[in-house]
Amino acid sequence: QSALTQPRSVSGSPGQSVTISCTGTSDDVGGYHYVSWFQQHPGRAPKLIIYDVNKRPSGVPDRFSGSKSGNTASLTISGLQAEDESDYYCCSYAGGYTRLFGGGTKLTVL
Amino acid sequence: EEQLVESGGGLVQPGGSLRLSCAASGFTFSHYWMSWVRQAPGKGLEWMGVITPDGTETYYVDSVKGRFTISRDNAKNSLYLQVNTLRAEDTALYYCARDAGWVLNYWGQGVLVTVSS
């Protein structure tokens, strides 16, 4: 049960787009349509921003989008804003009623 | 409004035990699976385990099987995490989260457990 693989950091300028990848295996990311993404600001609880690969909860801006290809899921943030600077985590169902998180990615808005 | 509030954390010596609680409000607690997730200082999120709505089944990450036990009391709208034989590496912020269709859609603010002599 190794953590899903995410880049440790990504960066972009305001208005640009950034994509964060989340790589697993056919036993988790590739095997199910149950990938979620969370945003976590320092000192705060994680906030769900994408679920079931590409669905947005109510209230999450459509600048946030998700996709999946094979064993890799991706989170794309378009029209970067200063408040998007945060840590981002992916999470996948991994069979046997278990879940698996990625190691997290720190997004810096330049 | 959905709310989850954890309690019961603190400083405990290696080998010790704690029982964490999570009080739920604003939704029908007995209808939902519930998970525990932890985050060591400066580290990422780690899923610990989940319990079914009726409390009859639990599932854990391999690293805590046999040491951690999840339970619930639907009459009290409460979730619990019994943590035994604690080690330094169990030091973390422990979150409870509502688990709906493999989606952790509501989280508490977390409770800190520090394992140190």
PDB file of C-alpha atoms in Angstrom:
ATOM      1  CA  GLN A   1       0.000   0.000   0.000  1.00  0.00           C
ATOM      2  CA  SER A   2       2.491   2.650  -1.137  1.00  0.00           C
ATOM      3  CA  ALA A   3       1.310   6.222  -1.391  1.00  0.00           C
ATOM      4  CA  LEU A   4       0.251   7.524  -4.770  1.00  0.00           C
ATOM      5  CA  THR A   5       2.977   9.535  -6.487  1.00  0.00           C
ATOM      6  CA  GLN A   6       2.604  13.297  -6.801  1.00  0.00           C
ATOM      7  CA  PRO A   7       5.218  15.928  -7.661  1.00  0.00           C
ATOM      8  CA  ARG A   8       6.480  17.565  -4.503  1.00  0.00           C
ATOM      9  CA  SER A   9       5.934  21.046  -5.909  1.00  0.00           C
ATOM     10  CA  VAL A  10       4.555  22.952  -8.876  1.00  0.00           C
ATOM     11  CA  SER A  11       4.343  26.648  -9.590  1.00  0.00           C
ATOM     12  CA  GLY A  12       2.658  29.084 -11.910  1.00  0.00           C
ATOM     13  CA  SER A  13       1.945  32.753 -12.373  1.00  0.00           C
ATOM     14  CA  PRO A  14      -1.457  34.355 -11.822  1.00  0.00           C
ATOM     15  CA  GLY A  15      -3.740  33.644 -14.751  1.00  0.00           C
ATOM     16  CA  GLN A  16      -1.773  30.628 -15.927  1.00  0.00           C
ATOM     17  CA  SER A  17      -2.785  26.983 -15.709  1.00  0.00           C
ATOM     18  CA  VAL A  18      -1.029  24.261 -13.755  1.00  0.00           C
ATOM     19  CA  THR A  19      -1.542  20.515 -13.708  1.00  0.00           C
ATOM     20  CA  ILE A  20      -0.749  18.195 -10.802  1.00  0.00           C
ATOM     21  CA  SER A  21      -0.371  14.508 -11.553  1.00  0.00           C
ATOM     22  CA  CYS A  22      -1.170  11.556  -9.307  1.00  0.00           C
ATOM     23  CA  THR A  23       0.225   8.192 -10.368  1.00  0.00           C
ATOM     24  CA  GLY A  24      -0.841   4.885  -8.947  1.00  0.00           C
ATOM     25  CA  THR A  25      -1.407   1.381 -10.246  1.00  0.00           C
ATOM     26  CA  SER A  26      -4.177  -0.677 -11.763  1.00  0.00           C
ATOM     27  CA  ASP A  27      -5.085  -1.668  -8.186  1.00  0.00           C
ATOM     28  CA  ASP A  28      -6.064   1.865  -7.274  1.00  0.00           C
ATOM     29  CA  VAL A  29      -6.148   4.882  -9.631  1.00  0.00           C
ATOM     30  CA  GLY A  30      -6.346   2.788 -12.770  1.00  0.00           C
ATOM     31  CA  GLY A  31      -8.888   0.356 -11.455  1.00  0.00           C
ATOM     32  CA  TYR A  32     -11.636   2.632 -10.241  1.00  0.00           C
ATOM     33  CA  HIS A  33     -13.391   5.881 -11.058  1.00  0.00           C
ATOM     34  CA  TYR A  34     -12.988   7.031  -7.450  1.00  0.00           C
ATOM     35  CA  VAL A  35     -10.207   9.601  -7.417  1.00  0.00           C
ATOM     36  CA  SER A  36     -10.609  12.675  -5.252  1.00  0.00           C
ATOM     37  CA  TRP A  37      -8.549  15.812  -4.812  1.00  0.00           C
ATOM     38  CA  PHE A  38      -8.194  17.905  -1.680  1.00  0.00           C
ATOM     39  CA  GLN A  39      -6.882  21.389  -1.068  1.00  0.00           C
ATOM     40  CA  GLN A  40      -5.251  22.065   2.290  1.00  0.00           C
ATOM     41  CA  HIS A  41      -4.198  25.490   3.446  1.00  0.00           C
ATOM     42  CA  PRO A  42      -1.701  25.671   6.353  1.00  0.00           C
ATOM     43  CA  GLY A  43      -3.327  24.902   9.681  1.00  0.00           C
ATOM     44  CA  ARG A  44      -6.634  23.957   8.068  1.00  0.00           C
ATOM     45  CA  ALA A  45      -8.461  20.718   7.429  1.00  0.00           C
ATOM     46  CA  PRO A  46      -8.409  19.335   3.874  1.00  0.00           C
ATOM     47  CA  LYS A  47     -11.201  20.541   1.607  1.00  0.00           C
ATOM     48  CA  LEU A  48     -12.680  18.348  -1.117  1.00  0.00           C
ATOM     49  CA  ILE A  49     -12.382  20.004  -4.530  1.00  0.00           C
ATOM     50  CA  ILE A  50     -12.785  17.093  -6.980  1.00  0.00           C
ATOM     51  CA  TYR A  51     -14.407  13.675  -6.565  1.00  0.00           C
ATOM     52  CA  ASP A  52     -15.102  10.706  -8.829  1.00  0.00           C
ATOM     53  CA  VAL A  53     -12.189  11.852 -11.046  1.00  0.00           C
ATOM     54  CA  ASN A  54     -13.866  14.908 -12.516  1.00  0.00           C
ATOM     55  CA  LYS A  55     -16.847  16.074 -10.438  1.00  0.00           C
ATOM     56  CA  ARG A  56     -16.834  19.313  -8.467  1.00  0.00           C
ATOM     57  CA  PRO A  57     -18.675  19.748  -5.162  1.00  0.00           C
ATOM     58  CA  SER A  58     -21.026  22.675  -4.939  1.00  0.00           C
ATOM     59  CA  GLY A  59     -19.158  25.914  -4.428  1.00  0.00           C
ATOM     60  CA  VAL A  60     -15.855  24.838  -5.995  1.00  0.00           C
ATOM     61  CA  PRO A  61     -14.961  27.118  -8.916  1.00  0.00           C
ATOM     62  CA  ASP A  62     -14.919  25.582 -12.381  1.00  0.00           C
ATOM     63  CA  ARG A  63     -11.284  26.642 -12.634  1.00  0.00           C
ATOM     64  CA  PHE A  64     -10.601  23.324 -10.922  1.00  0.00           C
ATOM     65  CA  SER A  65     -10.945  20.240 -13.108  1.00  0.00           C
ATOM     66  CA  GLY A  66      -9.931  16.611 -12.910  1.00  0.00           C
ATOM     67  CA  SER A  67      -9.180  13.846 -15.363  1.00  0.00           C
ATOM     68  CA  LYS A  68      -7.665  10.385 -15.530  1.00  0.00           C
ATOM     69  CA  SER A  69      -5.735   8.362 -18.066  1.00  0.00           C
ATOM     70  CA  GLY A  70      -4.700   4.856 -17.208  1.00  0.00           C
ATOM     71  CA  ASN A  71      -3.011   4.795 -13.818  1.00  0.00           C
ATOM     72  CA  THR A  72      -2.533   8.575 -13.638  1.00  0.00           C
ATOM     73  CA  ALA A  73      -5.055  11.135 -12.478  1.00  0.00           C
ATOM     74  CA  SER A  74      -4.590  14.860 -12.930  1.00  0.00           C
ATOM     75  CA  LEU A  75      -5.838  18.052 -11.337  1.00  0.00           C
ATOM     76  CA  THR A  76      -5.761  21.163 -13.489  1.00  0.00           C
ATOM     77  CA  ILE A  77      -6.179  24.635 -12.073  1.00  0.00           C
ATOM     78  CA  SER A  78      -6.755  27.272 -14.710  1.00  0.00           C
ATOM     79  CA  GLY A  79      -6.676  31.043 -14.255  1.00  0.00           C
ATOM     80  CA  LEU A  80      -4.416  30.717 -11.228  1.00  0.00           C
ATOM     81  CA  GLN A  81      -5.185  33.015  -8.347  1.00  0.00           C
ATOM     82  CA  ALA A  82      -3.117  33.906  -5.300  1.00  0.00           C
ATOM     83  CA  GLU A  83      -5.531  32.075  -3.009  1.00  0.00           C
ATOM     84  CA  ASP A  84      -4.883  28.822  -4.901  1.00  0.00           C
ATOM     85  CA  GLU A  85      -1.457  28.638  -3.255  1.00  0.00           C
ATOM     86  CA  SER A  86      -1.863  25.571  -1.077  1.00  0.00           C
ATOM     87  CA  ASP A  87      -1.070  21.898  -0.671  1.00  0.00           C
ATOM     88  CA  TYR A  88      -3.006  19.481  -2.878  1.00  0.00           C
ATOM     89  CA  TYR A  89      -3.585  15.782  -2.253  1.00  0.00           C
ATOM     90  CA  CYS A  90      -5.070  13.091  -4.434  1.00  0.00           C
ATOM     91  CA  CYS A  91      -6.873  10.106  -2.980  1.00  0.00           C
ATOM     92  CA  SER A  92      -8.037   6.917  -4.638  1.00  0.00           C
ATOM     93  CA  TYR A  93     -10.148   3.955  -3.684  1.00  0.00           C
ATOM     94  CA  ALA A  94      -7.737   1.026  -3.544  1.00  0.00           C
ATOM     95  CA  GLY A  95     -10.014  -1.991  -3.244  1.00  0.00           C
ATOM     96  CA  GLY A  96     -10.994  -3.912  -0.140  1.00  0.00           C
ATOM     97  CA  TYR A  97     -12.764  -0.785   1.150  1.00  0.00           C
ATOM     98  CA  THR A  98      -9.398   0.974   1.585  1.00  0.00           C
ATOM     99  CA  ARG A  99      -8.283   4.373   0.382  1.00  0.00           C
ATOM    100  CA  LEU A 100      -4.845   5.649  -0.569  1.00  0.00           C
ATOM    101  CA  PHE A 101      -3.525   9.220  -0.561  1.00  0.00           C
ATOM    102  CA  GLY A 102      -0.815  10.799  -2.634  1.00  0.00           C
ATOM    103  CA  GLY A 103       2.185  12.363  -0.945  1.00  0.00           C
ATOM    104  CA  GLY A 104       0.932  15.885  -1.622  1.00  0.00           C
ATOM    105  CA  THR A 105       1.977  18.723  -3.909  1.00  0.00           C
ATOM    106  CA  LYS A 106       2.789  22.253  -2.840  1.00  0.00           C
ATOM    107  CA  LEU A 107       1.479  24.802  -5.336  1.00  0.00           C
ATOM    108  CA  THR A 108       3.243  28.143  -5.391  1.00  0.00           C
ATOM    109  CA  VAL A 109       1.663  31.087  -7.176  1.00  0.00           C
ATOM    110  CA  LEU A 110       4.557  33.232  -8.344  1.00  0.00           C
TER     111      LEU A 110
ATOM    112  CA  GLU B   1     -24.758  22.337   8.545  1.00  0.00           C
ATOM    113  CA  GLU B   2     -22.614  19.243   8.703  1.00  0.00           C
ATOM    114  CA  GLN B   3     -20.058  19.341  11.512  1.00  0.00           C
ATOM    115  CA  LEU B   4     -17.454  16.959  12.879  1.00  0.00           C
ATOM    116  CA  VAL B   5     -15.566  17.722  16.087  1.00  0.00           C
ATOM    117  CA  GLU B   6     -12.704  15.544  17.296  1.00  0.00           C
ATOM    118  CA  SER B   7     -11.500  15.297  20.889  1.00  0.00           C
ATOM    119  CA  GLY B   8      -9.441  13.126  23.178  1.00  0.00           C
ATOM    120  CA  GLY B   9      -5.949  13.834  21.935  1.00  0.00           C
ATOM    121  CA  GLY B  10      -2.943  14.717  24.036  1.00  0.00           C
ATOM    122  CA  LEU B  11       0.533  13.721  25.129  1.00  0.00           C
ATOM    123  CA  VAL B  12       1.046  10.013  25.735  1.00  0.00           C
ATOM    124  CA  GLN B  13       4.141   7.934  26.456  1.00  0.00           C
ATOM    125  CA  PRO B  14       5.364   5.305  24.003  1.00  0.00           C
ATOM    126  CA  GLY B  15       3.413   2.112  24.511  1.00  0.00           C
ATOM    127  CA  GLY B  16       0.421   3.988  25.845  1.00  0.00           C
ATOM    128  CA  SER B  17      -3.148   4.203  24.611  1.00  0.00           C
ATOM    129  CA  LEU B  18      -5.732   6.843  23.791  1.00  0.00           C
ATOM    130  CA  ARG B  19      -9.342   6.909  22.685  1.00  0.00           C
ATOM    131  CA  LEU B  20     -10.181   9.615  20.192  1.00  0.00           C
ATOM    132  CA  SER B  21     -13.766  10.745  19.695  1.00  0.00           C
ATOM    133  CA  CYS B  22     -15.554  12.470  16.846  1.00  0.00           C
ATOM    134  CA  ALA B  23     -18.935  14.113  17.473  1.00  0.00           C
ATOM    135  CA  ALA B  24     -21.120  14.468  14.396  1.00  0.00           C
ATOM    136  CA  SER B  25     -24.002  16.880  13.821  1.00  0.00           C
ATOM    137  CA  GLY B  26     -26.022  18.335  10.969  1.00  0.00           C
ATOM    138  CA  PHE B  27     -26.550  15.049   9.104  1.00  0.00           C
ATOM    139  CA  THR B  28     -27.947  11.570   9.691  1.00  0.00           C
ATOM    140  CA  PHE B  29     -24.807  10.011  11.153  1.00  0.00           C
ATOM    141  CA  SER B  30     -26.133   6.447  11.068  1.00  0.00           C
ATOM    142  CA  HIS B  31     -26.421   6.547   7.276  1.00  0.00           C
ATOM    143  CA  TYR B  32     -22.752   7.095   6.563  1.00  0.00           C
ATOM    144  CA  TRP B  33     -19.459   5.238   6.485  1.00  0.00           C
ATOM    145  CA  MET B  34     -16.883   7.152   8.541  1.00  0.00           C
ATOM    146  CA  SER B  35     -13.111   7.254   8.143  1.00  0.00           C
ATOM    147  CA  TRP B  36     -10.112   8.323  10.189  1.00  0.00           C
ATOM    148  CA  VAL B  37      -7.183  10.045   8.477  1.00  0.00           C
ATOM    149  CA  ARG B  38      -3.976  11.255  10.103  1.00  0.00           C
ATOM    150  CA  GLN B  39      -1.281  13.739   9.228  1.00  0.00           C
ATOM    151  CA  ALA B  40       2.130  13.702  10.893  1.00  0.00           C
ATOM    152  CA  PRO B  41       3.710  17.134  11.454  1.00  0.00           C
ATOM    153  CA  GLY B  42       4.837  18.562   8.131  1.00  0.00           C
ATOM    154  CA  LYS B  43       3.829  15.374   6.295  1.00  0.00           C
ATOM    155  CA  GLY B  44       1.036  14.198   4.035  1.00  0.00           C
ATOM    156  CA  LEU B  45      -2.338  12.627   4.672  1.00  0.00           C
ATOM    157  CA  GLU B  46      -2.603   8.952   5.559  1.00  0.00           C
ATOM    158  CA  TRP B  47      -5.888   7.052   5.571  1.00  0.00           C
ATOM    159  CA  MET B  48      -6.216   4.887   8.695  1.00  0.00           C
ATOM    160  CA  GLY B  49      -9.474   3.015   8.368  1.00  0.00           C
ATOM    161  CA  VAL B  50     -13.223   3.088   7.867  1.00  0.00           C
ATOM    162  CA  ILE B  51     -16.359   1.777   9.572  1.00  0.00           C
ATOM    163  CA  THR B  52     -19.669   0.837   8.001  1.00  0.00           C
ATOM    164  CA  PRO B  53     -22.868   2.743   8.910  1.00  0.00           C
ATOM    165  CA  ASP B  54     -24.106   0.032  11.281  1.00  0.00           C
ATOM    166  CA  GLY B  55     -20.677  -0.436  12.840  1.00  0.00           C
ATOM    167  CA  THR B  56     -20.457  -4.131  12.056  1.00  0.00           C
ATOM    168  CA  GLU B  57     -17.493  -3.952   9.697  1.00  0.00           C
ATOM    169  CA  THR B  58     -14.199  -2.108   9.803  1.00  0.00           C
ATOM    170  CA  TYR B  59     -11.278  -1.922   7.400  1.00  0.00           C
ATOM    171  CA  TYR B  60      -7.774  -0.633   8.131  1.00  0.00           C
ATOM    172  CA  VAL B  61      -4.510   0.249   6.475  1.00  0.00           C
ATOM    173  CA  ASP B  62      -2.050  -2.580   7.026  1.00  0.00           C
ATOM    174  CA  SER B  63       0.292  -0.482   9.187  1.00  0.00           C
ATOM    175  CA  VAL B  64      -2.230  -0.106  12.033  1.00  0.00           C
ATOM    176  CA  LYS B  65      -4.071  -3.410  11.924  1.00  0.00           C
ATOM    177  CA  GLY B  66      -4.160  -4.909  15.381  1.00  0.00           C
ATOM    178  CA  ARG B  67      -3.250  -1.632  17.139  1.00  0.00           C
ATOM    179  CA  PHE B  68      -6.048   0.727  16.068  1.00  0.00           C
ATOM    180  CA  THR B  69      -9.764   0.020  16.439  1.00  0.00           C
ATOM    181  CA  ILE B  70     -12.589   2.071  14.974  1.00  0.00           C
ATOM    182  CA  SER B  71     -16.046   1.960  16.552  1.00  0.00           C
ATOM    183  CA  ARG B  72     -19.171   4.079  16.638  1.00  0.00           C
ATOM    184  CA  ASP B  73     -22.264   4.778  18.703  1.00  0.00           C
ATOM    185  CA  ASN B  74     -25.053   5.866  16.387  1.00  0.00           C
ATOM    186  CA  ALA B  75     -27.314   6.750  19.325  1.00  0.00           C
ATOM    187  CA  LYS B  76     -24.729   9.320  20.381  1.00  0.00           C
ATOM    188  CA  ASN B  77     -23.750  10.381  16.844  1.00  0.00           C
ATOM    189  CA  SER B  78     -20.183   9.554  17.763  1.00  0.00           C
ATOM    190  CA  LEU B  79     -17.201   7.887  16.143  1.00  0.00           C
ATOM    191  CA  TYR B  80     -14.206   6.552  18.031  1.00  0.00           C
ATOM    192  CA  LEU B  81     -10.621   5.545  17.369  1.00  0.00           C
ATOM    193  CA  GLN B  82      -8.891   3.431  20.004  1.00  0.00           C
ATOM    194  CA  VAL B  83      -5.139   3.669  19.512  1.00  0.00           C
ATOM    195  CA  ASN B  84      -2.926   1.231  21.408  1.00  0.00           C
ATOM    196  CA  THR B  85       0.777   0.501  21.760  1.00  0.00           C
ATOM    197  CA  LEU B  86       1.566   3.987  20.530  1.00  0.00           C
ATOM    198  CA  ARG B  87       4.895   4.749  18.891  1.00  0.00           C
ATOM    199  CA  ALA B  88       6.658   8.028  18.181  1.00  0.00           C
ATOM    200  CA  GLU B  89       5.694   7.715  14.539  1.00  0.00           C
ATOM    201  CA  ASP B  90       2.004   7.789  15.507  1.00  0.00           C
ATOM    202  CA  THR B  91       2.426  11.457  16.463  1.00  0.00           C
ATOM    203  CA  ALA B  92      -0.002  13.239  14.179  1.00  0.00           C
ATOM    204  CA  LEU B  93      -3.142  15.261  13.767  1.00  0.00           C
ATOM    205  CA  TYR B  94      -6.024  12.801  13.540  1.00  0.00           C
ATOM    206  CA  TYR B  95      -9.052  13.740  11.454  1.00  0.00           C
ATOM    207  CA  CYS B  96     -12.433  12.075  11.238  1.00  0.00           C
ATOM    208  CA  ALA B  97     -14.208  12.353   7.899  1.00  0.00           C
ATOM    209  CA  ARG B  98     -17.591  11.452   6.503  1.00  0.00           C
ATOM    210  CA  ASP B  99     -17.121   8.834   3.823  1.00  0.00           C
ATOM    211  CA  ALA B 100     -19.833   8.903   1.149  1.00  0.00           C
ATOM    212  CA  GLY B 101     -19.428   6.683  -1.897  1.00  0.00           C
ATOM    213  CA  TRP B 102     -15.629   6.544  -1.566  1.00  0.00           C
ATOM    214  CA  VAL B 103     -15.532  10.320  -1.122  1.00  0.00           C
ATOM    215  CA  LEU B 104     -14.319  11.980   2.078  1.00  0.00           C
ATOM    216  CA  ASN B 105     -16.616  14.947   1.767  1.00  0.00           C
ATOM    217  CA  TYR B 106     -16.671  16.443   5.262  1.00  0.00           C
ATOM    218  CA  TRP B 107     -13.782  16.663   7.693  1.00  0.00           C
ATOM    219  CA  GLY B 108     -13.324  17.711  11.286  1.00  0.00           C
ATOM    220  CA  GLN B 109     -10.596  20.115  12.353  1.00  0.00           C
ATOM    221  CA  GLY B 110      -8.462  17.343  13.765  1.00  0.00           C
ATOM    222  CA  VAL B 111      -7.094  16.365  17.165  1.00  0.00           C
ATOM    223  CA  LEU B 112      -3.392  16.207  17.994  1.00  0.00           C
ATOM    224  CA  VAL B 113      -1.786  13.093  19.407  1.00  0.00           C
ATOM    225  CA  THR B 114       1.800  13.414  20.594  1.00  0.00           C
ATOM    226  CA  VAL B 115       3.738  10.297  21.546  1.00  0.00           C
ATOM    227  CA  SER B 116       6.782  11.141  23.595  1.00  0.00           C
ATOM    228  CA  SER B 117       8.483  10.241  26.848  1.00  0.00           C
TER     229      SER B 117
END
